[in-house]
C-alpha cells in the first residue's frame, strides 16, 4: 500500500509569490490534515479536511488555504509569501473520519522563501 | 501558551539501556495521545498511542504510560538501539477538536553504541 505522497519535495519561491502544495493520501483514507514545521514553532496544525469539507482550522492567517478533491487528494495554497513561511509542510492522512486514530505523514515539502 | 510540553530538548542513552521520554500537557480535554519519531528530511512516523481510558500501552520495545491526574505521559524504549536515534514528538488530541493534533516541541534522542 503506497504511503502519503507529497509533491514537490522541495520548492524555492520569492517573497510575494504564491505556492500550491499537493498531497495524495493513503488509498482509502478520507481525512487529510496539514501541518507546518519550523525550528522555532515545532509542528503546528494548519487545517483538516474530510470528504471535501474543511472540518478544522488552525491559527494561521487567511493567506493559507486548502481544499480537498473527491478522490481525497488535497492541496494547500499560500499566497503573498513571506520569508517566515519558509518551513517543512507536512500532510497527514487518517484511516477513518472518526476521532482518535493515528495519522500517517508524508515526507513533506520543504518550502524556502527568498 | 504551549499545551503540550517536552521539557528535555535532548537525551543521550547508552545502547541496551532504557530511554525514557517525558511529555506534559495542560489541556484536560485531551483524551488521545501519540508518540511520533522523526528523522531529518522525513515526515514523522507513528510509534504508539494511548487513549485516556488506559494508563499503559505496550508495543514491542515501546511502552507509553499515562498519568491523567498529573497530566503526564512518558515513552519507554527498552532496550534502546542506535537506530532509535531521532527526534521524538508527543502529540495530543481531543474528540471535540477533530483530527487536530497538538504537538510538543520534540526531544532529540541519541543512543550511543
Coordinates of C-alpha atoms in Angstrom, one line a residue:
Chain A
X1 CA 0.0 0.0 0.0
X2 CA 1.5 3.3 -1.0
X3 CA 2.1 5.9 1.7
X4 CA 1.2 9.5 1.8
X5 CA 2.7 11.3 -1.2
X6 CA 3.6 15.0 -1.2
X7 CA 4.8 17.0 -4.2
X8 CA 7.0 18.7 -4.8
X9 CA 9.6 17.7 -2.2
X10 CA 11.5 21.0 -2.4
X11 CA 10.4 24.4 -3.6
X12 CA 12.1 27.8 -3.7
X13 CA 9.9 30.9 -4.1
X14 CA 10.3 34.6 -3.9
X15 CA 8.5 36.9 -1.5
X16 CA 5.1 37.9 -2.7
X17 CA 4.6 34.9 -4.9
X18 CA 2.1 32.2 -4.2
X19 CA 2.6 28.4 -4.0
X20 CA 0.5 25.3 -4.2
X21 CA 1.5 22.1 -2.5
X22 CA -0.1 18.7 -3.2
X23 CA -0.9 15.7 -1.0
X24 CA -2.2 12.3 -2.0
X25 CA -3.3 10.3 1.0
X26 CA -3.1 6.6 1.5
X27 CA -5.7 4.8 -0.6
X28 CA -9.0 4.6 1.2
X29 CA -8.1 7.4 3.7
X30 CA -10.7 10.2 3.5
X31 CA -9.3 12.6 6.1
X32 CA -6.3 14.8 5.4
X33 CA -4.5 17.3 7.7
X34 CA -1.7 19.8 7.0
X35 CA 1.0 20.9 9.4
X36 CA 3.8 23.4 9.3
X37 CA 7.1 22.6 10.9
X38 CA 9.6 25.3 11.7
X39 CA 12.6 25.2 14.0
X40 CA 11.1 27.8 16.4
X41 CA 7.5 26.7 16.4
X42 CA 7.6 23.0 16.0
X43 CA 4.7 21.2 14.3
X44 CA 1.7 23.4 14.0
X45 CA -1.7 22.4 12.8
X46 CA -3.0 24.2 9.7
X47 CA -6.3 22.6 8.7
X48 CA -8.1 19.3 8.3
X49 CA -10.3 18.1 5.5
X50 CA -12.7 15.2 5.5
X51 CA -14.9 14.4 2.5
X52 CA -14.0 17.6 0.7
X53 CA -15.0 19.8 3.7
X54 CA -12.7 21.7 5.9
X55 CA -13.5 20.3 9.3
X56 CA -11.0 22.1 11.5
X57 CA -8.6 25.1 11.1
X58 CA -5.6 26.2 13.0
X59 CA -4.5 29.7 13.9
X60 CA -2.9 30.8 10.6
X61 CA -3.7 33.9 8.5
X62 CA -6.1 33.7 5.6
X63 CA -3.1 33.6 3.2
X64 CA -3.1 29.9 4.0
X65 CA -5.9 27.9 2.4
X66 CA -6.6 24.4 1.3
X67 CA -9.0 22.2 -0.4
X68 CA -9.8 18.5 -0.9
X69 CA -11.0 16.8 -4.0
X70 CA -13.4 14.0 -4.5
X71 CA -10.6 11.5 -4.7
X72 CA -9.4 12.7 -1.3
X73 CA -6.3 14.3 -2.7
X74 CA -5.6 17.7 -1.1
X75 CA -3.9 20.9 -1.9
X76 CA -2.8 23.8 0.2
X77 CA -2.1 27.2 -1.1
X78 CA -0.1 30.1 0.4
X79 CA -0.5 33.5 -1.2
X80 CA 1.7 36.5 -0.9
X81 CA 4.6 34.5 0.5
X82 CA 6.7 35.9 3.4
X83 CA 10.1 34.9 4.5
X84 CA 8.6 33.4 7.7
X85 CA 6.6 31.0 5.6
X86 CA 9.8 29.0 4.9
X87 CA 9.2 25.7 6.6
X88 CA 8.6 22.0 6.1
X89 CA 4.9 21.5 5.2
X90 CA 3.6 18.1 6.2
X91 CA 0.4 16.3 5.1
X92 CA -1.1 13.5 7.2
X93 CA -3.9 11.1 6.3
X94 CA -6.2 9.2 8.6
X95 CA -7.7 5.8 8.2
X96 CA -11.2 6.9 9.1
X97 CA -13.0 10.2 9.6
X98 CA -13.7 9.5 13.2
X99 CA -11.7 10.7 16.1
X100 CA -8.7 9.1 17.9
X101 CA -6.8 7.4 15.1
X102 CA -3.2 7.8 14.3
X103 CA -2.0 10.0 11.4
X104 CA 0.3 8.8 8.7
X105 CA 2.6 11.5 7.4
X106 CA 4.1 12.2 4.1
X107 CA 7.8 13.2 3.7
X108 CA 6.8 16.8 3.4
X109 CA 7.5 19.7 1.1
X110 CA 10.4 21.9 2.1
X111 CA 9.5 25.5 1.1
X112 CA 12.1 28.2 1.0
X113 CA 11.1 31.8 0.5
X114 CA 13.8 34.1 -0.6
Chain B
X1 CA 0.8 29.0 25.6
X2 CA 2.2 25.6 25.0
X3 CA -0.4 23.0 25.6
X4 CA 2.0 20.0 25.1
X5 CA 5.4 20.3 26.6
X6 CA 8.5 18.2 26.3
X7 CA 10.9 19.8 28.7
X8 CA 14.0 17.9 27.6
X9 CA 15.3 19.1 24.3
X10 CA 17.8 16.2 24.1
X11 CA 18.6 12.9 25.8
X12 CA 21.6 10.6 25.4
X13 CA 21.4 6.9 26.4
X14 CA 23.7 4.0 26.1
X15 CA 22.8 1.2 23.7
X16 CA 20.8 -1.5 25.5
X17 CA 19.7 0.7 28.3
X18 CA 16.2 2.2 28.8
X19 CA 15.3 5.5 27.2
X20 CA 12.5 7.5 29.0
X21 CA 11.0 10.4 27.2
X22 CA 8.6 12.7 29.0
X23 CA 5.6 14.8 28.0
X24 CA 3.3 17.1 30.0
X25 CA 0.1 18.6 28.8
X26 CA -2.2 21.3 30.2
X27 CA -5.5 20.8 28.4
X28 CA -7.7 18.5 30.4
X29 CA -9.9 18.0 27.3
X30 CA -7.1 15.9 25.6
X31 CA -8.1 12.3 25.5
X32 CA -5.8 10.7 23.0
X33 CA -2.1 10.8 23.0
X34 CA 0.5 9.7 20.4
X35 CA 4.3 9.4 20.0
X36 CA 6.0 10.0 16.7
X37 CA 9.6 9.6 15.7
X38 CA 11.1 11.8 13.1
X39 CA 14.4 11.6 11.1
X40 CA 15.8 14.6 9.3
X41 CA 14.1 15.4 6.0
X42 CA 11.4 12.8 6.6
X43 CA 7.8 13.0 7.9
X44 CA 7.0 11.8 11.4
X45 CA 6.5 8.1 11.8
X46 CA 3.8 6.9 14.2
X47 CA 5.1 4.8 17.1
X48 CA 2.4 4.2 19.7
X49 CA -0.7 5.8 21.1
X50 CA -2.8 5.7 24.2
X51 CA -6.4 6.6 25.0
X52 CA -7.2 8.3 28.2
X53 CA -9.2 5.3 29.4
X54 CA -5.9 3.4 29.7
X55 CA -2.8 4.1 31.7
X56 CA -0.4 1.9 29.8
X57 CA 0.0 0.6 26.3
X58 CA 2.8 -1.6 25.0
X59 CA 4.1 -2.5 21.6
X60 CA 7.3 -4.4 21.4
X61 CA 10.1 -2.3 22.8
X62 CA 7.9 0.7 23.2
X63 CA 5.6 1.4 26.2
X64 CA 3.6 4.5 26.8
X65 CA 2.4 5.4 30.3
X66 CA -0.3 7.9 31.0
X67 CA -0.9 9.6 34.4
X68 CA -4.1 11.6 33.9
X69 CA -4.0 13.2 37.3
X70 CA -0.6 14.6 36.7
X71 CA -1.3 15.3 33.0
X72 CA 1.9 13.5 32.2
X73 CA 2.9 10.7 29.8
X74 CA 6.1 9.0 29.1
X75 CA 7.6 6.8 26.4
X76 CA 9.9 4.0 27.5
X77 CA 12.1 2.3 24.9
X78 CA 13.7 -0.9 26.1
X79 CA 16.3 -1.9 25.0
X80 CA 17.5 1.3 23.2
X81 CA 19.2 0.8 19.9
X82 CA 21.3 3.1 17.8
X83 CA 18.6 3.2 15.1
X84 CA 16.3 4.8 17.7
X85 CA 18.3 8.0 17.5
X86 CA 15.8 10.6 16.2
X87 CA 13.6 13.4 17.4
X88 CA 10.5 12.2 19.3
X89 CA 7.3 14.2 19.3
X90 CA 4.5 13.8 21.8
X91 CA 1.1 14.7 20.4
X92 CA -2.4 15.1 21.9
X93 CA -5.9 15.5 20.6
X94 CA -9.4 15.9 22.0
X95 CA -12.6 14.5 20.4
X96 CA -14.2 17.9 20.2
X97 CA -11.3 19.3 18.2
X98 CA -11.3 16.8 15.4
X99 CA -8.2 15.4 13.9
X100 CA -6.2 18.3 15.2
X101 CA -3.1 17.0 16.9
X102 CA -1.2 19.4 19.2
X103 CA 2.5 18.5 19.1
X104 CA 5.2 19.1 21.7
X105 CA 8.5 20.7 20.6
X106 CA 10.2 17.3 20.5
X107 CA 13.1 15.6 22.2
X108 CA 16.2 14.5 20.4
X109 CA 17.3 11.1 21.5
X110 CA 20.8 9.9 20.8
X111 CA 21.5 6.3 21.5
X112 CA 25.3 5.7 21.9
X113 CA 26.9 2.5 20.8

